[in-house]
Amino acid sequence: AQSVTQLGSHVSVSEGALVLLRCNYSSSVPPYLFWYVQYPNQGLQLLLKYTTGATLVKGINGFEAEFKKSETSFHLTKPSAHMSDAAEYFCAVSAETSGSRLTFGEGTQLTVNP
Amino acid sequence: DVKVTQSSRYLVKRTGEKVFLECVQDMDHENMFWYRQDPGLGLRLIYFSYDVKMKEKGDIPEGYSVSREKKERFSLILESASTNQTSMYLCASSSNIAGGPSDTQYFGPGTRLTVL
């Protein structure tokens, strides 16, 4: 079975500052890792995903994440926050043993202050 | 663009009522999912389906059932609604093109259900 832990249910940054959202996973087999974003009153949409190959993954809206197997982490970063980045972010994991099922973390609410 | 639609954005029901939540996707996806979203708990999988008339229990299936009579439509049923089923319900779909675990899931806008 897989699991995900997101450190920090709320993160607040100033506009223009670095965004760092933390995600650690647990999986006994090679994981597939995802970050989804949920804007207010909307469903989730994919930001980026790691399947195999390059461990630094670039996504939409300037976000990127790095898969670090030794640290079992998949932290999400953006060099410069924008007001429009305010949303809830979810890390998720799947694996060959789980088929199409995703296991989600608890979510991190990002606030961007002017 | 993939579109996943849910029949209602907001729904208010009374305890004991039978509730139907409908989800339709327009991309001929094989897989469909129902999640429940609660603050601090993230998304939890209720049921999923990988083909017409096929269903699998997720992590929290108690008190729920599902129906998939057509490929594009996946229904979540609350046989007898209870107050602890007040929540946001999200539907998602994915294809099997990439083989399953790496497929992107596409989400609907959600139905916020309140059970009084």
CSV table of C-alpha atoms in Angstrom, one decimal:
chain,number,residue,atom,x,y,z
A,1,ALA,CA,0.0,0.0,0.0
A,2,GLN,CA,1.0,3.6,-0.6
A,3,SER,CA,0.6,6.7,1.6
A,4,VAL,CA,1.4,10.4,1.3
A,5,THR,CA,2.1,13.0,4.0
A,6,GLN,CA,2.0,16.7,3.2
A,7,LEU,CA,3.8,18.7,5.8
A,8,GLY,CA,1.9,21.9,6.6
A,9,SER,CA,-1.8,22.2,6.1
A,10,HIS,CA,-1.4,26.0,5.5
A,11,VAL,CA,1.5,27.8,3.9
A,12,SER,CA,1.6,31.6,3.5
A,13,VAL,CA,4.1,33.4,1.3
A,14,SER,CA,4.5,36.9,0.0
A,15,GLU,CA,4.0,37.7,-3.7
A,16,GLY,CA,7.4,37.1,-5.4
A,17,ALA,CA,8.7,34.8,-2.8
A,18,LEU,CA,9.7,31.2,-3.2
A,19,VAL,CA,6.9,28.6,-2.9
A,20,LEU,CA,7.8,25.3,-1.2
A,21,LEU,CA,5.2,22.7,-0.5
A,22,ARG,CA,6.4,19.5,1.1
A,23,CYS,CA,5.3,15.9,0.2
A,24,ASN,CA,6.7,12.7,1.5
A,25,TYR,CA,5.5,9.3,0.4
A,26,SER,CA,5.6,5.7,1.4
A,27,SER,CA,5.6,2.9,-1.1
A,28,SER,CA,7.1,-0.6,-1.1
A,29,VAL,CA,7.3,-0.5,-4.9
A,30,PRO,CA,8.5,2.2,-7.3
A,31,PRO,CA,6.0,5.1,-7.1
A,32,TYR,CA,4.3,7.3,-9.5
A,33,LEU,CA,3.9,10.8,-8.0
A,34,PHE,CA,1.5,13.6,-8.8
A,35,TRP,CA,0.7,17.2,-7.7
A,36,TYR,CA,-2.8,18.5,-8.3
A,37,VAL,CA,-4.1,21.9,-7.7
A,38,GLN,CA,-7.7,23.0,-6.7
A,39,TYR,CA,-8.7,26.6,-7.2
A,40,PRO,CA,-11.7,27.8,-5.2
A,41,ASN,CA,-15.0,26.2,-6.2
A,42,GLN,CA,-13.3,24.0,-8.8
A,43,GLY,CA,-12.3,20.4,-9.2
A,44,LEU,CA,-8.7,19.3,-9.2
A,45,GLN,CA,-6.4,19.7,-12.1
A,46,LEU,CA,-3.0,18.2,-12.7
A,47,LEU,CA,0.1,20.4,-12.1
A,48,LEU,CA,2.8,17.7,-12.9
A,49,LYS,CA,3.6,14.1,-12.5
A,50,TYR,CA,6.6,11.8,-12.1
A,51,THR,CA,6.5,8.5,-13.8
A,52,THR,CA,10.0,7.3,-14.7
A,53,GLY,CA,13.2,9.0,-16.0
A,54,ALA,CA,14.2,12.5,-15.2
A,55,THR,CA,13.7,13.2,-11.5
A,56,LEU,CA,13.1,16.9,-11.9
A,57,VAL,CA,9.6,17.4,-13.4
A,58,LYS,CA,8.3,20.7,-14.7
A,59,GLY,CA,4.7,21.4,-14.7
A,60,ILE,CA,2.2,24.2,-15.6
A,61,ASN,CA,2.3,27.7,-14.3
A,62,GLY,CA,6.1,27.6,-13.5
A,63,PHE,CA,5.9,24.8,-10.9
A,64,GLU,CA,8.4,22.0,-10.6
A,65,ALA,CA,9.0,19.1,-8.3
A,66,GLU,CA,11.9,16.8,-7.7
A,67,PHE,CA,11.6,13.1,-7.0
A,68,LYS,CA,14.2,12.1,-4.3
A,69,LYS,CA,14.1,8.4,-3.7
A,70,SER,CA,16.6,8.5,-0.8
A,71,GLU,CA,14.4,11.0,1.0
A,72,THR,CA,11.1,9.6,-0.2
A,73,SER,CA,10.1,13.1,-1.1
A,74,PHE,CA,8.4,14.9,-4.0
A,75,HIS,CA,8.4,18.6,-2.9
A,76,LEU,CA,6.7,21.2,-5.1
A,77,THR,CA,8.4,24.5,-5.8
A,78,LYS,CA,7.9,27.7,-7.7
A,79,PRO,CA,10.6,30.4,-7.6
A,80,SER,CA,8.3,33.4,-7.5
A,81,ALA,CA,4.7,33.3,-6.1
A,82,HIS,CA,1.9,35.0,-7.9
A,83,MET,CA,-1.4,36.0,-6.4
A,84,SER,CA,-3.1,33.6,-8.8
A,85,ASP,CA,-1.3,30.7,-7.2
A,86,ALA,CA,-3.5,30.8,-4.1
A,87,ALA,CA,-5.2,27.5,-4.0
A,88,GLU,CA,-5.1,24.1,-2.3
A,89,TYR,CA,-2.5,21.7,-3.5
A,90,PHE,CA,-2.6,17.9,-3.2
A,91,CYS,CA,0.2,15.4,-3.5
A,92,ALA,CA,-0.8,11.9,-4.7
A,93,VAL,CA,0.9,8.5,-5.2
A,94,SER,CA,0.1,5.4,-7.2
A,95,ALA,CA,2.1,2.3,-8.2
A,96,GLU,CA,1.9,-0.7,-10.5
A,97,THR,CA,0.4,-2.7,-7.6
A,98,SER,CA,-2.5,-0.2,-7.2
A,99,GLY,CA,-3.5,0.1,-10.8
A,100,SER,CA,-5.2,3.3,-11.6
A,101,ARG,CA,-5.9,4.1,-7.9
A,102,LEU,CA,-4.4,7.3,-6.4
A,103,THR,CA,-3.8,7.9,-2.8
A,104,PHE,CA,-3.9,11.6,-1.8
A,105,GLY,CA,-2.3,13.6,0.9
A,106,GLU,CA,-4.2,15.8,3.2
A,107,GLY,CA,-3.7,18.9,1.1
A,108,THR,CA,-1.9,22.2,1.7
A,109,GLN,CA,-3.7,25.5,1.4
A,110,LEU,CA,-1.4,28.2,-0.1
A,111,THR,CA,-2.0,31.8,0.7
A,112,VAL,CA,-0.2,34.5,-1.3
A,113,ASN,CA,0.0,37.9,0.4
A,114,PRO,CA,0.5,41.1,-1.6
B,1,ASP,CA,-10.3,19.1,-23.6
B,2,VAL,CA,-11.6,16.4,-21.3
B,3,LYS,CA,-14.8,17.4,-19.6
B,4,VAL,CA,-16.2,15.8,-16.5
B,5,THR,CA,-19.5,17.1,-15.4
B,6,GLN,CA,-21.5,16.5,-12.2
B,7,SER,CA,-25.2,16.9,-12.0
B,8,SER,CA,-25.4,19.3,-9.2
B,9,ARG,CA,-23.0,21.8,-7.6
B,10,TYR,CA,-25.0,22.0,-4.3
B,11,LEU,CA,-27.4,19.6,-2.9
B,12,VAL,CA,-29.4,19.6,0.4
B,13,LYS,CA,-31.1,16.4,1.5
B,14,ARG,CA,-32.7,15.0,4.7
B,15,THR,CA,-31.5,12.1,6.8
B,16,GLY,CA,-32.8,8.8,5.4
B,17,GLU,CA,-33.3,10.0,1.9
B,18,LYS,CA,-31.9,8.2,-1.1
B,19,VAL,CA,-29.4,10.4,-2.9
B,20,PHE,CA,-28.1,10.1,-6.5
B,21,LEU,CA,-25.0,11.9,-7.6
B,22,GLU,CA,-24.4,11.7,-11.3
B,23,CYS,CA,-21.1,12.1,-13.2
B,24,VAL,CA,-20.6,12.2,-17.0
B,25,GLN,CA,-17.3,12.3,-18.9
B,26,ASP,CA,-17.0,13.0,-22.6
B,27,MET,CA,-13.6,11.4,-23.4
B,28,ASP,CA,-14.4,7.7,-23.7
B,29,HIS,CA,-12.3,7.0,-20.6
B,30,GLU,CA,-12.3,3.5,-19.2
B,31,ASN,CA,-11.8,4.4,-15.5
B,32,MET,CA,-14.1,6.5,-13.3
B,33,PHE,CA,-13.8,7.3,-9.7
B,34,TRP,CA,-15.8,8.8,-6.8
B,35,TYR,CA,-14.0,10.6,-4.0
B,36,ARG,CA,-15.1,12.3,-0.9
B,37,GLN,CA,-13.2,15.5,0.1
B,38,ASP,CA,-13.2,16.7,3.8
B,39,PRO,CA,-11.0,19.4,5.3
B,40,GLY,CA,-7.8,18.0,6.7
B,41,LEU,CA,-8.4,14.6,5.2
B,42,GLY,CA,-7.7,15.2,1.6
B,43,LEU,CA,-9.5,13.1,-1.0
B,44,ARG,CA,-10.6,9.6,0.0
B,45,LEU,CA,-11.6,7.0,-2.6
B,46,ILE,CA,-15.2,5.7,-2.2
B,47,TYR,CA,-15.6,3.5,-5.3
B,48,PHE,CA,-14.1,3.2,-8.8
B,49,SER,CA,-14.9,1.5,-12.0
B,50,TYR,CA,-12.6,0.3,-14.8
B,51,ASP,CA,-15.3,-0.8,-17.2
B,52,VAL,CA,-19.0,-0.8,-17.8
B,53,LYS,CA,-20.8,-2.7,-15.1
B,54,MET,CA,-17.6,-3.2,-13.2
B,55,LYS,CA,-16.9,-1.7,-9.8
B,56,GLU,CA,-14.4,-1.9,-7.1
B,57,LYS,CA,-14.5,-0.7,-3.5
B,58,GLY,CA,-12.2,2.1,-2.5
B,59,ASP,CA,-11.1,3.0,1.0
B,60,ILE,CA,-14.4,4.2,2.4
B,61,PRO,CA,-17.3,2.4,0.6
B,62,GLU,CA,-19.6,1.9,3.6
B,63,GLY,CA,-22.9,3.6,3.2
B,64,TYR,CA,-22.4,4.1,-0.6
B,65,SER,CA,-23.1,2.1,-3.8
B,66,VAL,CA,-22.4,2.9,-7.4
B,67,SER,CA,-23.8,2.1,-10.9
B,68,ARG,CA,-22.1,2.2,-14.2
B,69,GLU,CA,-24.5,1.2,-17.0
B,70,LYS,CA,-22.9,3.2,-19.7
B,71,LYS,CA,-19.2,4.0,-20.2
B,72,GLU,CA,-19.6,7.7,-19.9
B,73,ARG,CA,-21.7,7.8,-16.8
B,74,PHE,CA,-20.9,6.8,-13.2
B,75,SER,CA,-23.4,7.3,-10.4
B,76,LEU,CA,-22.9,7.4,-6.7
B,77,ILE,CA,-25.8,6.4,-4.5
B,78,LEU,CA,-26.4,7.1,-0.9
B,79,GLU,CA,-29.0,4.5,0.1
B,80,SER,CA,-30.0,6.3,3.3
B,81,ALA,CA,-28.3,9.6,3.7
B,82,SER,CA,-26.8,10.4,7.1
B,83,THR,CA,-25.4,13.6,8.5
B,84,ASN,CA,-21.9,12.2,8.5
B,85,GLN,CA,-22.1,12.0,4.7
B,86,THR,CA,-22.2,15.8,4.5
B,87,SER,CA,-19.2,16.5,2.3
B,88,MET,CA,-17.8,17.5,-1.0
B,89,TYR,CA,-18.0,14.7,-3.6
B,90,LEU,CA,-15.7,14.7,-6.6
B,91,CYS,CA,-15.9,12.5,-9.6
B,92,ALA,CA,-12.9,11.8,-11.9
B,93,SER,CA,-12.0,9.8,-15.0
B,94,SER,CA,-8.9,8.5,-16.6
B,95,SER,CA,-7.9,6.4,-19.6
B,96,ASN,CA,-5.8,3.3,-19.7
B,97,ILE,CA,-3.6,4.5,-22.6
B,98,ALA,CA,-0.5,4.6,-20.4
B,99,GLY,CA,-1.3,1.5,-18.6
B,100,GLY,CA,-2.9,2.6,-15.4
B,101,PRO,CA,-0.9,4.0,-12.5
B,102,SER,CA,0.7,6.9,-14.5
B,103,ASP,CA,-2.6,8.0,-16.1
B,104,THR,CA,-3.8,11.5,-15.3
B,105,GLN,CA,-7.2,11.7,-13.6
B,106,TYR,CA,-9.5,14.5,-14.8
B,107,PHE,CA,-11.9,15.9,-12.2
B,108,GLY,CA,-15.4,17.3,-12.2
B,109,PRO,CA,-16.2,20.5,-10.3
B,110,GLY,CA,-17.6,18.7,-7.3
B,111,THR,CA,-21.0,18.4,-5.6
B,112,ARG,CA,-21.3,19.9,-2.1
B,113,LEU,CA,-23.8,17.7,-0.3
B,114,THR,CA,-25.4,18.7,2.9
B,115,VAL,CA,-27.5,16.2,4.9
B,116,LEU,CA,-29.8,17.7,7.5
